[in-house]
Amino acid sequence: MRDSLFELAPVTEPQRQYYFIENAASLIKLREAELLHPMTFHVTTFGCQMNAKDSEKMTGILTEMGLREVGDEYGADIVLYNTCTIRDNANQKFYGHLGTLNGKSHRNSDRIVAVCGCMMQEPDCVEKLKKSYGFVNIIFGTHNIYKLAELICRHLTGESHVIDIWDKPEEIVEDIPTVRKYPFKSGVNIMYGCNNYCTYCIVPYVRGNERSRDAGEIIKECEKLASEGVKEVMLLGQNVNSYGNGIEGSLSFPELLKEVEKVEGIERIRFMTSHPKDLSDELIQVMKASNKICRHIHLPLQSGSTRILKAMNRRYTKEQYLELAAKIRSELPDVAITTDIIVGFPGETTEDIDDTIDVIRKVRYDGAFTFIYSPRTGTPAASMDGRQSKEWIKAEFDRVLNAVQEESKAMAVRFMGNTESVLVEDVNEQDESLMTGRMSNNLMVHFPGEHSLIGKIVNVKLTECKGFYYMGEMV
Ligand code: SAH
Ligand code: SF4
Ligand code: F3S
């Protein structure tokens, strides 16, 4: 039966995967008859929005196979981990989960453990799993997540350990089933991979070269999402500003935004991430003319020192960055600018950190993520000299964090008294009578309201600024 199952499979995608979803469903039914209970799954996602989106696709595949999603990671029959390797603490977190999983017995001794994502694109990590975590049954990477049903079929028909890792991406496969985490907002991939090779960063190695998705497919997905009730889309890419580069006849990123703007039912458009070297005047003008594009630009700085930026291969100087930020502030005064900063890059000195803090003071970030540099095997920075001591890094990290927090607190106040349109996302975690919503500028506001407001866009008057968020009243 095994041979014919694989021999009869269609060769074209996504038909091949729908075939395996159907067959996996039958195999699971057989197994359920033996187990005497319906089979469940749990997906744990580490890392960024790209991984979150991949996990929604894999949840879609597992659901189509007839499995039920459960909240209990350690009790599920199929446990899937979608890993991240951007910094070492992401890797450690994953090993922590695996250790706990291994320690917990399961009603069904042959629970299936599957692991995929960015970490699995690193040969050392796969070796470690093979050697020390023999209970992991299925290992795959970032380029073949759409093949989950096929990999599960291989396992269910007798392969106890299935390992399928591609070092390069192949075609972009469209129309994979998806189960979205939120009914009212969704990420939409517009490109995959990255070509920038910032010297500290592992992403180009684990996600492959930059590939833009066809604009027609992107619009089709947005239309489908709108028809399902989605109000807010977030266009996802490691460097959205280079969308379409190198593809003859492709739309540019600002042109793509204009097309998404035309999709009826989509009321808000966000995007992530903008590389400063590619953010065009055209984008600023498109944002200015739009009433759907949210008032938020995430513009990673990484360092304010031109010398360190050069060593990072960021391809802009401190002055160029400041000029760009000033242009955004003057053309789009209500836009919130947020950023990412790395502290402790090899060779970094106190003067370099002074430059970073100078940029923080001048740009006045509305928010920032600050990271301690983490060497990634195989990246150029990992073999650079001049690593500072832990103590130095800790002290400089705190100095950067203080500057960022002072500025963002001061910046948040500027919206006080405004009436803002807010997408209601959830019930407040601490107080059931309050609802939590997100403003266009990405700030959160809590206000009294009914649970039925979730997913709606309402107007909220901001009555009290609590530092990084607001309290308000619906008007
Ligand atoms: N494509 C995005 C960033 C993706 S990674 C961009 O270029 O802006 C998200 C953030 O993680 C980066 O902006 C960077 O600040 C941080 N980061 C990446 N590699 C890191 C490393 N090796 N150590 C510490 N932080 C890192
Ligand atoms: Fe990494 Fe740089 Fe690409 Fe961002 S642009 S994903 S930091 S290599
Ligand atoms: Fe992590 Fe991969 Fe995203 S390394 S940050 S999950 S692209």
Short mmCIF file of C-alpha atoms and ligand atoms in Angstrom, two decimals:
data_model
loop_
_atom_site.label_atom_id
_atom_site.label_comp_id
_atom_site.label_asym_id
_atom_site.label_seq_id
_atom_site.Cartn_x
_atom_site.Cartn_y
_atom_site.Cartn_z
CA MET A 1 0.00 0.00 0.00
CA ARG A 2 2.86 2.31 0.87
CA ASP A 3 4.43 2.07 -2.57
CA SER A 4 1.22 2.72 -4.44
CA LEU A 5 0.38 5.66 -2.18
CA PHE A 6 3.54 7.45 -3.25
CA GLU A 7 3.51 6.18 -6.85
CA LEU A 8 0.01 7.48 -7.51
CA ALA A 9 0.68 10.95 -6.10
CA PRO A 10 0.28 13.84 -8.59
CA VAL A 11 3.56 15.61 -9.35
CA THR A 12 2.23 19.16 -9.57
CA GLU A 13 1.57 21.36 -6.54
CA PRO A 14 -0.63 22.07 -4.72
CA GLN A 15 -2.64 19.08 -6.11
CA ARG A 16 -0.01 16.72 -4.74
CA GLN A 17 -0.50 18.08 -1.21
CA TYR A 18 -4.30 17.88 -1.39
CA TYR A 19 -3.82 14.23 -2.38
CA PHE A 20 -1.63 13.62 0.68
CA ILE A 21 -4.02 15.53 2.96
CA GLU A 22 -6.81 13.18 1.87
CA ASN A 23 -4.66 10.08 2.34
CA ALA A 24 -3.30 11.27 5.67
CA ALA A 25 -6.92 11.74 6.79
CA SER A 26 -7.65 8.06 6.02
CA LEU A 27 -4.47 6.91 7.77
CA ILE A 28 -5.41 8.99 10.81
CA LYS A 29 -8.91 7.46 10.88
CA LEU A 30 -7.31 4.00 11.02
CA ARG A 31 -5.05 5.07 13.82
CA GLU A 32 -7.93 6.63 15.75
CA ALA A 33 -9.77 3.31 15.55
CA GLU A 34 -6.79 1.67 17.28
CA LEU A 35 -6.35 4.43 19.84
CA LEU A 36 -10.09 4.68 20.56
CA HIS A 37 -10.00 8.47 20.71
CA PRO A 38 -9.90 11.31 18.16
CA MET A 39 -6.38 12.58 17.43
CA THR A 40 -5.29 16.10 18.36
CA PHE A 41 -2.43 18.44 17.51
CA HIS A 42 -0.63 21.45 18.93
CA VAL A 43 1.66 23.91 17.14
CA THR A 44 4.22 25.97 19.07
CA THR A 45 5.62 28.91 17.12
CA PHE A 46 8.86 30.75 17.89
CA GLY A 47 10.17 33.85 16.12
CA CYS A 48 8.73 36.39 13.75
CA GLN A 49 5.53 37.03 11.78
CA MET A 50 6.81 34.90 8.89
CA ASN A 51 6.91 31.91 11.19
CA ALA A 52 3.48 32.79 12.58
CA LYS A 53 2.15 32.82 9.02
CA ASP A 54 3.83 29.49 8.21
CA SER A 55 2.25 28.02 11.35
CA GLU A 56 -1.20 29.15 10.20
CA LYS A 57 -0.64 27.24 6.95
CA MET A 58 0.48 24.11 8.81
CA THR A 59 -2.50 24.43 11.18
CA GLY A 60 -4.66 24.59 8.04
CA ILE A 61 -3.09 21.40 6.68
CA LEU A 62 -3.47 19.53 10.00
CA THR A 63 -7.08 20.66 10.35
CA GLU A 64 -7.89 19.52 6.79
CA MET A 65 -6.44 16.14 7.75
CA GLY A 66 -9.24 15.84 10.29
CA LEU A 67 -7.18 16.54 13.40
CA ARG A 68 -8.42 18.78 16.21
CA GLU A 69 -6.27 21.61 17.57
CA VAL A 70 -5.81 21.65 21.36
CA GLY A 71 -4.20 24.14 23.73
CA ASP A 72 -2.28 21.49 25.66
CA GLU A 73 1.16 21.23 24.02
CA TYR A 74 2.29 18.25 26.06
CA GLY A 75 -0.96 16.28 25.77
CA ALA A 76 -1.49 16.46 22.01
CA ASP A 77 -1.04 13.42 19.73
CA ILE A 78 0.90 15.43 17.14
CA VAL A 79 3.23 18.09 18.55
CA LEU A 80 4.78 20.49 16.05
CA TYR A 81 7.49 23.06 16.80
CA ASN A 82 8.16 25.84 14.30
CA THR A 83 11.58 27.11 15.35
CA CYS A 84 13.54 30.38 15.17
CA THR A 85 17.31 30.88 15.31
CA ILE A 86 17.68 34.65 15.14
CA ARG A 87 19.44 34.76 18.54
CA ASP A 88 20.71 31.98 20.77
CA ASN A 89 17.93 32.49 23.33
CA ALA A 90 15.39 31.46 20.67
CA ASN A 91 17.24 28.16 20.27
CA GLN A 92 17.46 27.65 24.05
CA LYS A 93 13.73 28.24 24.46
CA PHE A 94 13.01 25.51 21.92
CA TYR A 95 15.32 22.99 23.64
CA GLY A 96 13.54 23.85 26.90
CA HIS A 97 10.19 22.86 25.38
CA LEU A 98 11.65 19.64 23.93
CA GLY A 99 13.11 18.70 27.32
CA THR A 100 9.78 19.24 29.07
CA LEU A 101 7.94 17.31 26.36
CA ASN A 102 10.28 14.37 26.77
CA GLY A 103 9.74 14.36 30.52
CA LYS A 104 5.96 14.18 30.21
CA SER A 105 4.50 10.79 29.53
CA HIS A 106 1.62 10.63 27.11
CA ARG A 107 -1.53 8.48 27.12
CA ASN A 108 -0.52 7.41 23.68
CA SER A 109 3.05 6.15 23.76
CA ASP A 110 3.55 6.87 20.08
CA ARG A 111 2.85 10.55 20.02
CA ILE A 112 4.27 12.17 16.87
CA VAL A 113 6.82 14.95 17.37
CA ALA A 114 7.61 17.17 14.37
CA VAL A 115 10.08 20.05 14.19
CA CYS A 116 10.52 22.58 11.38
CA GLY A 117 11.52 26.18 10.72
CA CYS A 118 14.67 28.28 10.66
CA MET A 119 16.73 26.30 13.18
CA MET A 120 16.35 23.15 11.10
CA GLN A 121 18.12 24.84 8.18
CA GLU A 122 21.30 24.68 10.29
CA PRO A 123 23.00 21.28 9.93
CA ASP A 124 24.42 21.42 13.49
CA CYS A 125 20.94 21.71 14.97
CA VAL A 126 19.65 18.74 12.97
CA GLU A 127 22.67 16.67 14.08
CA LYS A 128 21.97 17.55 17.69
CA LEU A 129 18.33 16.44 17.37
CA LYS A 130 19.35 13.20 15.69
CA LYS A 131 21.91 12.47 18.39
CA SER A 132 20.21 13.58 21.58
CA TYR A 133 16.50 13.85 20.83
CA GLY A 134 15.66 10.53 19.18
CA PHE A 135 11.98 10.96 20.03
CA VAL A 136 11.63 13.62 17.32
CA ASN A 137 9.96 11.83 14.39
CA ILE A 138 9.76 14.40 11.60
CA ILE A 139 12.31 17.13 10.80
CA PHE A 140 11.90 19.62 7.97
CA GLY A 141 13.00 23.18 7.25
CA THR A 142 11.57 26.48 6.02
CA HIS A 143 11.30 25.76 2.29
CA ASN A 144 8.97 22.76 2.42
CA ILE A 145 6.41 23.49 5.13
CA TYR A 146 3.67 23.08 2.54
CA LYS A 147 4.63 19.36 2.37
CA LEU A 148 3.59 18.60 5.95
CA ALA A 149 0.83 16.15 4.93
CA GLU A 150 3.24 14.24 2.68
CA LEU A 151 5.81 13.99 5.48
CA ILE A 152 3.16 12.77 7.92
CA CYS A 153 2.06 10.14 5.36
CA ARG A 154 5.65 8.93 5.17
CA HIS A 155 5.77 8.61 8.94
CA LEU A 156 2.37 6.94 9.26
CA THR A 157 3.30 4.36 6.63
CA GLY A 158 6.36 3.14 8.42
CA GLU A 159 9.27 5.62 8.34
CA SER A 160 9.96 6.17 12.02
CA HIS A 161 12.27 9.14 11.38
CA VAL A 162 11.52 11.40 8.42
CA ILE A 163 14.11 14.08 7.63
CA ASP A 164 13.53 16.39 4.66
CA ILE A 165 15.57 19.58 4.52
CA TRP A 166 16.20 21.57 1.37
CA ASP A 167 19.17 23.90 1.27
CA LYS A 168 17.47 26.07 -1.36
CA PRO A 169 13.88 27.16 -1.95
CA GLU A 170 12.00 25.82 -4.98
CA GLU A 171 8.78 27.17 -6.52
CA ILE A 172 6.37 29.29 -4.46
CA VAL A 173 3.36 27.03 -3.84
CA GLU A 174 0.05 28.90 -3.65
CA ASP A 175 -3.37 27.91 -2.28
CA ILE A 176 -2.31 25.90 0.76
CA PRO A 177 -5.14 25.66 3.33
CA THR A 178 -4.82 28.08 6.25
CA VAL A 179 -6.44 28.43 9.65
CA ARG A 180 -6.00 32.00 10.85
CA LYS A 181 -5.32 32.84 14.48
CA TYR A 182 -7.48 35.98 14.31
CA PRO A 183 -10.68 36.24 12.27
CA PHE A 184 -10.24 40.00 11.72
CA LYS A 185 -6.55 40.45 10.84
CA SER A 186 -4.01 38.49 8.87
CA GLY A 187 -0.43 38.51 7.66
CA VAL A 188 0.08 38.24 3.90
CA ASN A 189 3.47 37.16 2.53
CA ILE A 190 4.60 39.42 -0.26
CA MET A 191 8.14 38.10 -0.43
CA TYR A 192 10.26 35.36 1.06
CA GLY A 193 13.92 35.24 2.01
CA CYS A 194 16.49 38.02 2.09
CA ASN A 195 19.48 39.12 0.00
CA ASN A 196 20.92 41.72 2.30
CA TYR A 197 23.42 39.67 4.26
CA CYS A 198 23.75 41.97 7.23
CA THR A 199 26.88 40.46 8.77
CA TYR A 200 25.25 39.51 12.11
CA CYS A 201 22.13 37.93 10.61
CA ILE A 202 21.27 34.27 9.95
CA VAL A 203 18.05 34.93 7.99
CA PRO A 204 19.50 34.85 4.44
CA TYR A 205 21.07 31.45 5.21
CA VAL A 206 17.95 29.87 6.68
CA ARG A 207 15.27 31.53 4.54
CA GLY A 208 17.12 31.60 1.24
CA ASN A 209 17.42 34.31 -1.38
CA GLU A 210 14.81 37.01 -1.87
CA ARG A 211 11.75 35.97 -3.89
CA SER A 212 8.77 38.24 -4.50
CA ARG A 213 5.34 36.75 -4.78
CA ASP A 214 3.24 37.50 -7.83
CA ALA A 215 1.18 40.68 -7.26
CA GLY A 216 -1.95 39.04 -8.70
CA GLU A 217 -1.71 36.25 -6.11
CA ILE A 218 -1.22 38.78 -3.30
CA ILE A 219 -4.31 40.74 -4.35
CA LYS A 220 -6.31 37.53 -4.76
CA GLU A 221 -5.38 36.53 -1.20
CA CYS A 222 -6.35 39.98 0.15
CA GLU A 223 -9.72 39.76 -1.63
CA LYS A 224 -10.34 36.32 -0.19
CA LEU A 225 -9.39 37.51 3.29
CA ALA A 226 -11.73 40.50 2.94
CA SER A 227 -14.57 38.18 1.89
CA GLU A 228 -13.94 36.19 5.07
CA GLY A 229 -14.23 39.30 7.24
CA VAL A 230 -10.59 40.32 7.60
CA LYS A 231 -10.25 44.10 8.08
CA GLU A 232 -6.51 44.47 8.55
CA VAL A 233 -3.70 42.91 6.53
CA MET A 234 -0.02 43.03 7.33
CA LEU A 235 2.19 42.68 4.27
CA LEU A 236 5.16 40.57 5.29
CA GLY A 237 8.74 40.50 4.04
CA GLN A 238 12.26 40.90 5.47
CA ASN A 239 12.66 44.00 3.32
CA VAL A 240 9.31 44.98 1.83
CA ASN A 241 10.80 48.02 0.11
CA SER A 242 12.64 45.84 -2.35
CA TYR A 243 9.45 44.03 -3.41
CA GLY A 244 9.61 43.18 -7.13
CA ASN A 245 13.31 44.05 -7.53
CA GLY A 246 14.87 42.19 -10.39
CA ILE A 247 11.56 40.96 -11.82
CA GLU A 248 10.74 42.48 -15.15
CA GLY A 249 7.33 44.12 -15.25
CA SER A 250 6.69 43.63 -11.53
CA LEU A 251 5.00 46.26 -9.42
CA SER A 252 7.16 48.18 -6.95
CA PHE A 253 6.22 48.12 -3.26
CA PRO A 254 4.39 51.50 -3.36
CA GLU A 255 2.50 50.35 -6.47
CA LEU A 256 1.55 47.13 -4.72
CA LEU A 257 0.24 49.13 -1.75
CA LYS A 258 -1.99 51.13 -4.10
CA GLU A 259 -3.47 47.89 -5.45
CA VAL A 260 -4.08 46.48 -1.96
CA GLU A 261 -5.74 49.79 -1.06
CA LYS A 262 -8.35 49.11 -3.77
CA VAL A 263 -9.48 45.85 -2.15
CA GLU A 264 -12.94 46.48 -0.78
CA GLY A 265 -13.41 45.40 2.82
CA ILE A 266 -9.75 45.74 3.76
CA GLU A 267 -9.76 48.82 5.93
CA ARG A 268 -6.23 48.81 7.29
CA ILE A 269 -2.89 47.96 5.73
CA ARG A 270 0.34 47.43 7.65
CA PHE A 271 3.74 46.26 6.47
CA MET A 272 6.88 44.83 8.04
CA THR A 273 9.87 45.34 7.69
CA SER A 274 11.31 48.39 5.96
CA HIS A 275 15.04 48.42 5.33
CA PRO A 276 16.13 52.09 5.55
CA LYS A 277 18.36 51.81 2.47
CA ASP A 278 15.35 51.09 0.23
CA LEU A 279 12.58 53.28 1.66
CA SER A 280 11.57 55.51 -1.25
CA ASP A 281 10.00 58.98 -1.48
CA GLU A 282 7.28 57.33 -3.51
CA LEU A 283 6.38 55.16 -0.49
CA ILE A 284 6.11 58.25 1.71
CA GLN A 285 3.83 59.91 -0.84
CA VAL A 286 1.65 56.81 -1.20
CA MET A 287 1.28 56.67 2.58
CA LYS A 288 0.42 60.36 2.66
CA ALA A 289 -2.37 59.93 0.11
CA SER A 290 -3.78 56.78 1.68
CA ASN A 291 -6.43 56.48 4.31
CA LYS A 292 -5.97 52.74 4.74
CA ILE A 293 -2.21 52.46 5.31
CA CYS A 294 -1.57 52.55 9.04
CA ARG A 295 0.41 55.37 10.60
CA HIS A 296 3.36 53.21 11.58
CA ILE A 297 6.78 52.54 10.07
CA HIS A 298 9.13 50.00 11.60
CA LEU A 299 12.56 51.21 10.52
CA PRO A 300 15.36 49.14 12.06
CA LEU A 301 18.40 51.25 12.93
CA GLN A 302 20.62 48.47 14.40
CA SER A 303 23.33 51.01 15.25
CA GLY A 304 23.73 54.78 15.11
CA SER A 305 27.45 54.57 14.39
CA THR A 306 28.45 54.79 10.73
CA ARG A 307 31.53 52.69 11.46
CA ILE A 308 29.48 49.87 13.01
CA LEU A 309 26.80 50.15 10.31
CA LYS A 310 29.54 49.57 7.75
CA ALA A 311 30.80 46.50 9.64
CA MET A 312 27.18 45.30 9.78
CA ASN A 313 26.83 45.77 6.00
CA ARG A 314 23.71 47.89 6.47
CA ARG A 315 24.57 50.17 3.55
CA TYR A 316 23.50 53.50 5.10
CA THR A 317 25.28 56.01 7.32
CA LYS A 318 24.11 57.66 10.52
CA GLU A 319 23.44 60.85 8.54
CA GLN A 320 21.46 59.13 5.80
CA TYR A 321 19.29 57.44 8.40
CA LEU A 322 18.68 60.70 10.26
CA GLU A 323 17.78 62.44 7.02
CA LEU A 324 15.27 59.72 6.15
CA ALA A 325 13.69 59.79 9.62
CA ALA A 326 13.43 63.60 9.49
CA LYS A 327 11.72 63.37 6.11
CA ILE A 328 9.18 60.90 7.48
CA ARG A 329 8.56 63.08 10.54
CA SER A 330 7.94 66.19 8.43
CA GLU A 331 5.89 64.55 5.63
CA LEU A 332 3.92 62.22 7.91
CA PRO A 333 3.78 63.89 11.33
CA ASP A 334 1.24 61.43 12.78
CA VAL A 335 3.29 58.37 11.84
CA ALA A 336 4.88 56.39 14.66
CA ILE A 337 8.46 55.29 13.96
CA THR A 338 9.72 52.20 15.75
CA THR A 339 13.05 50.43 15.47
CA ASP A 340 15.39 47.54 16.31
CA ILE A 341 18.78 48.13 17.93
CA ILE A 342 21.63 45.70 18.55
CA VAL A 343 24.08 46.27 21.42
CA GLY A 344 27.45 44.51 21.65
CA PHE A 345 28.33 44.04 17.99
CA PRO A 346 32.03 43.04 17.67
CA GLY A 347 34.30 46.08 17.92
CA GLU A 348 31.58 48.34 19.31
CA THR A 349 32.85 51.05 21.71
CA THR A 350 31.26 53.48 24.14
CA GLU A 351 31.50 56.17 21.44
CA ASP A 352 29.53 53.99 19.04
CA ILE A 353 26.80 53.58 21.66
CA ASP A 354 26.86 57.38 22.12
CA ASP A 355 26.08 57.66 18.40
CA THR A 356 23.20 55.20 18.77
CA ILE A 357 21.79 57.21 21.68
CA ASP A 358 22.22 60.40 19.66
CA VAL A 359 20.02 58.92 16.92
CA ILE A 360 17.47 57.77 19.51
CA ARG A 361 17.28 61.34 20.88
CA LYS A 362 16.99 62.89 17.42
CA VAL A 363 14.48 60.51 15.87
CA ARG A 364 12.51 60.21 19.11
CA TYR A 365 11.32 56.64 18.51
CA ASP A 366 7.74 55.79 19.39
CA GLY A 367 9.00 52.33 20.35
CA ALA A 368 12.07 50.13 20.02
CA PHE A 369 13.25 46.56 20.48
CA THR A 370 16.76 46.38 21.88
CA PHE A 371 18.76 43.17 21.47
CA ILE A 372 22.09 41.93 22.75
CA TYR A 373 24.24 40.77 19.85
CA SER A 374 24.21 36.99 19.54
CA PRO A 375 26.88 35.37 17.32
CA ARG A 376 25.33 33.10 14.67
CA THR A 377 27.44 30.28 13.25
CA GLY A 378 28.36 30.88 9.62
CA THR A 379 27.74 34.64 9.60
CA PRO A 380 30.71 36.98 9.01
CA ALA A 381 30.30 38.82 12.32
CA ALA A 382 30.67 35.60 14.30
CA SER A 383 34.36 35.53 13.46
CA MET A 384 35.02 39.28 13.94
CA ASP A 385 37.29 40.43 16.76
CA GLY A 386 36.53 42.90 19.50
CA ARG A 387 33.74 41.29 21.50
CA GLN A 388 33.08 43.29 24.65
CA SER A 389 32.65 41.77 28.11
CA LYS A 390 29.22 40.75 29.39
CA GLU A 391 29.38 43.53 32.00
CA TRP A 392 30.12 46.20 29.40
CA ILE A 393 27.29 44.99 27.20
CA LYS A 394 24.83 44.89 30.10
CA ALA A 395 25.67 48.46 31.14
CA GLU A 396 25.49 49.82 27.57
CA PHE A 397 22.28 47.89 26.91
CA ASP A 398 20.68 49.58 29.93
CA ARG A 399 21.88 52.98 28.75
CA VAL A 400 20.25 52.41 25.33
CA LEU A 401 17.09 51.02 26.89
CA ASN A 402 16.72 54.06 29.17
CA ALA A 403 17.09 56.46 26.28
CA VAL A 404 14.53 54.55 24.19
CA GLN A 405 12.02 54.38 27.05
CA GLU A 406 12.33 58.08 27.86
CA GLU A 407 11.74 59.06 24.25
CA SER A 408 8.85 56.69 23.61
CA LYS A 409 7.08 57.73 26.79
CA ALA A 410 7.43 61.36 25.80
CA MET A 411 6.25 60.60 22.26
CA ALA A 412 3.19 58.59 23.33
CA VAL A 413 1.75 61.62 25.12
CA ARG A 414 1.38 63.53 21.87
CA PHE A 415 -1.83 61.66 21.02
CA MET A 416 -3.54 62.59 24.32
CA GLY A 417 -7.11 63.87 23.83
CA ASN A 418 -7.31 62.61 20.23
CA THR A 419 -10.16 60.48 18.99
CA GLU A 420 -8.53 57.55 17.19
CA SER A 421 -9.94 54.74 15.10
CA VAL A 422 -9.20 51.48 16.87
CA LEU A 423 -9.40 47.84 15.80
CA VAL A 424 -10.72 45.96 18.82
CA GLU A 425 -8.52 42.88 19.26
CA ASP A 426 -9.30 41.31 22.61
CA VAL A 427 -10.75 41.45 26.10
CA ASN A 428 -8.33 43.12 28.54
CA GLU A 429 -6.26 40.46 30.29
CA GLN A 430 -6.62 41.97 33.76
CA ASP A 431 -10.11 43.45 33.64
CA GLU A 432 -12.96 41.70 31.80
CA SER A 433 -15.00 44.89 31.54
CA LEU A 434 -12.32 46.50 29.36
CA MET A 435 -11.59 45.88 25.69
CA THR A 436 -8.15 46.20 24.12
CA GLY A 437 -7.67 47.73 20.71
CA ARG A 438 -4.89 48.84 18.42
CA MET A 439 -4.66 52.30 16.93
CA SER A 440 -3.38 52.95 13.46
CA ASN A 441 -0.05 54.09 15.00
CA ASN A 442 0.25 50.66 16.66
CA LEU A 443 -0.32 51.95 20.22
CA MET A 444 -2.78 49.99 22.35
CA VAL A 445 -5.78 51.48 24.16
CA HIS A 446 -8.02 49.94 26.83
CA PHE A 447 -11.62 51.10 27.19
CA PRO A 448 -14.96 49.92 28.62
CA GLY A 449 -16.95 47.91 26.08
CA GLU A 450 -18.78 44.73 25.13
CA HIS A 451 -17.02 41.54 24.04
CA SER A 452 -19.03 41.68 20.81
CA LEU A 453 -16.81 44.58 19.70
CA ILE A 454 -13.90 42.24 18.95
CA GLY A 455 -12.96 42.55 15.30
CA LYS A 456 -14.75 45.87 14.85
CA ILE A 457 -13.20 49.25 14.13
CA VAL A 458 -14.50 51.89 16.56
CA ASN A 459 -13.65 55.45 17.57
CA VAL A 460 -12.04 55.85 20.96
CA LYS A 461 -11.21 59.09 22.72
CA LEU A 462 -7.85 58.88 24.49
CA THR A 463 -8.34 60.04 28.09
CA GLU A 464 -5.24 58.91 29.95
CA CYS A 465 -1.70 58.12 28.80
CA LYS A 466 -0.10 55.30 30.79
CA GLY A 467 3.36 55.56 29.30
CA PHE A 468 3.29 53.04 26.46
CA TYR A 469 -0.46 52.62 26.18
CA TYR A 470 -3.69 54.57 26.68
CA MET A 471 -6.95 54.36 28.55
CA GLY A 472 -9.95 55.69 26.64
CA GLU A 473 -13.69 55.88 26.04
CA MET A 474 -15.66 54.86 23.00
CA VAL A 475 -17.36 57.79 21.27
N1 SAH B 1 14.57 42.01 8.14
C1 SAH B 1 14.48 42.80 9.27
C2 SAH B 1 14.90 42.15 10.58
C3 SAH B 1 14.63 40.74 10.85
S1 SAH B 1 15.38 40.10 12.30
C4 SAH B 1 15.38 44.00 9.05
O1 SAH B 1 16.35 43.96 8.35
O2 SAH B 1 15.14 44.99 9.68
C5 SAH B 1 14.72 41.16 13.56
C6 SAH B 1 15.79 41.86 14.34
O3 SAH B 1 16.59 40.94 15.06
C7 SAH B 1 16.79 42.65 13.54
O4 SAH B 1 16.29 43.89 13.16
C8 SAH B 1 17.95 42.77 14.48
O5 SAH B 1 17.84 43.92 15.28
C9 SAH B 1 17.82 41.54 15.35
N2 SAH B 1 18.89 40.59 15.09
C10 SAH B 1 19.14 39.92 13.94
N3 SAH B 1 20.23 39.14 14.08
C11 SAH B 1 20.69 39.33 15.34
C12 SAH B 1 21.79 38.81 16.09
N4 SAH B 1 22.65 37.96 15.56
N5 SAH B 1 21.95 39.22 17.38
C13 SAH B 1 21.09 40.10 17.92
N6 SAH B 1 20.04 40.62 17.27
C14 SAH B 1 19.84 40.24 15.99
FE1 SF4 B 2 18.69 39.97 8.39
FE2 SF4 B 2 19.55 42.18 7.30
FE3 SF4 B 2 17.99 40.54 5.91
FE4 SF4 B 2 16.98 41.93 7.93
S1 SF4 B 2 17.81 42.78 6.04
S2 SF4 B 2 16.67 39.77 7.52
S3 SF4 B 2 18.67 41.99 9.37
S4 SF4 B 2 20.07 40.13 6.61
FE1 F3S B 3 13.49 33.74 13.50
FE2 F3S B 3 13.41 32.75 11.12
FE3 F3S B 3 11.92 34.81 11.71
S1 F3S B 3 15.23 33.01 12.34
S2 F3S B 3 13.06 35.87 13.28
S3 F3S B 3 11.73 32.83 12.58
S4 F3S B 3 12.89 34.41 9.76
#
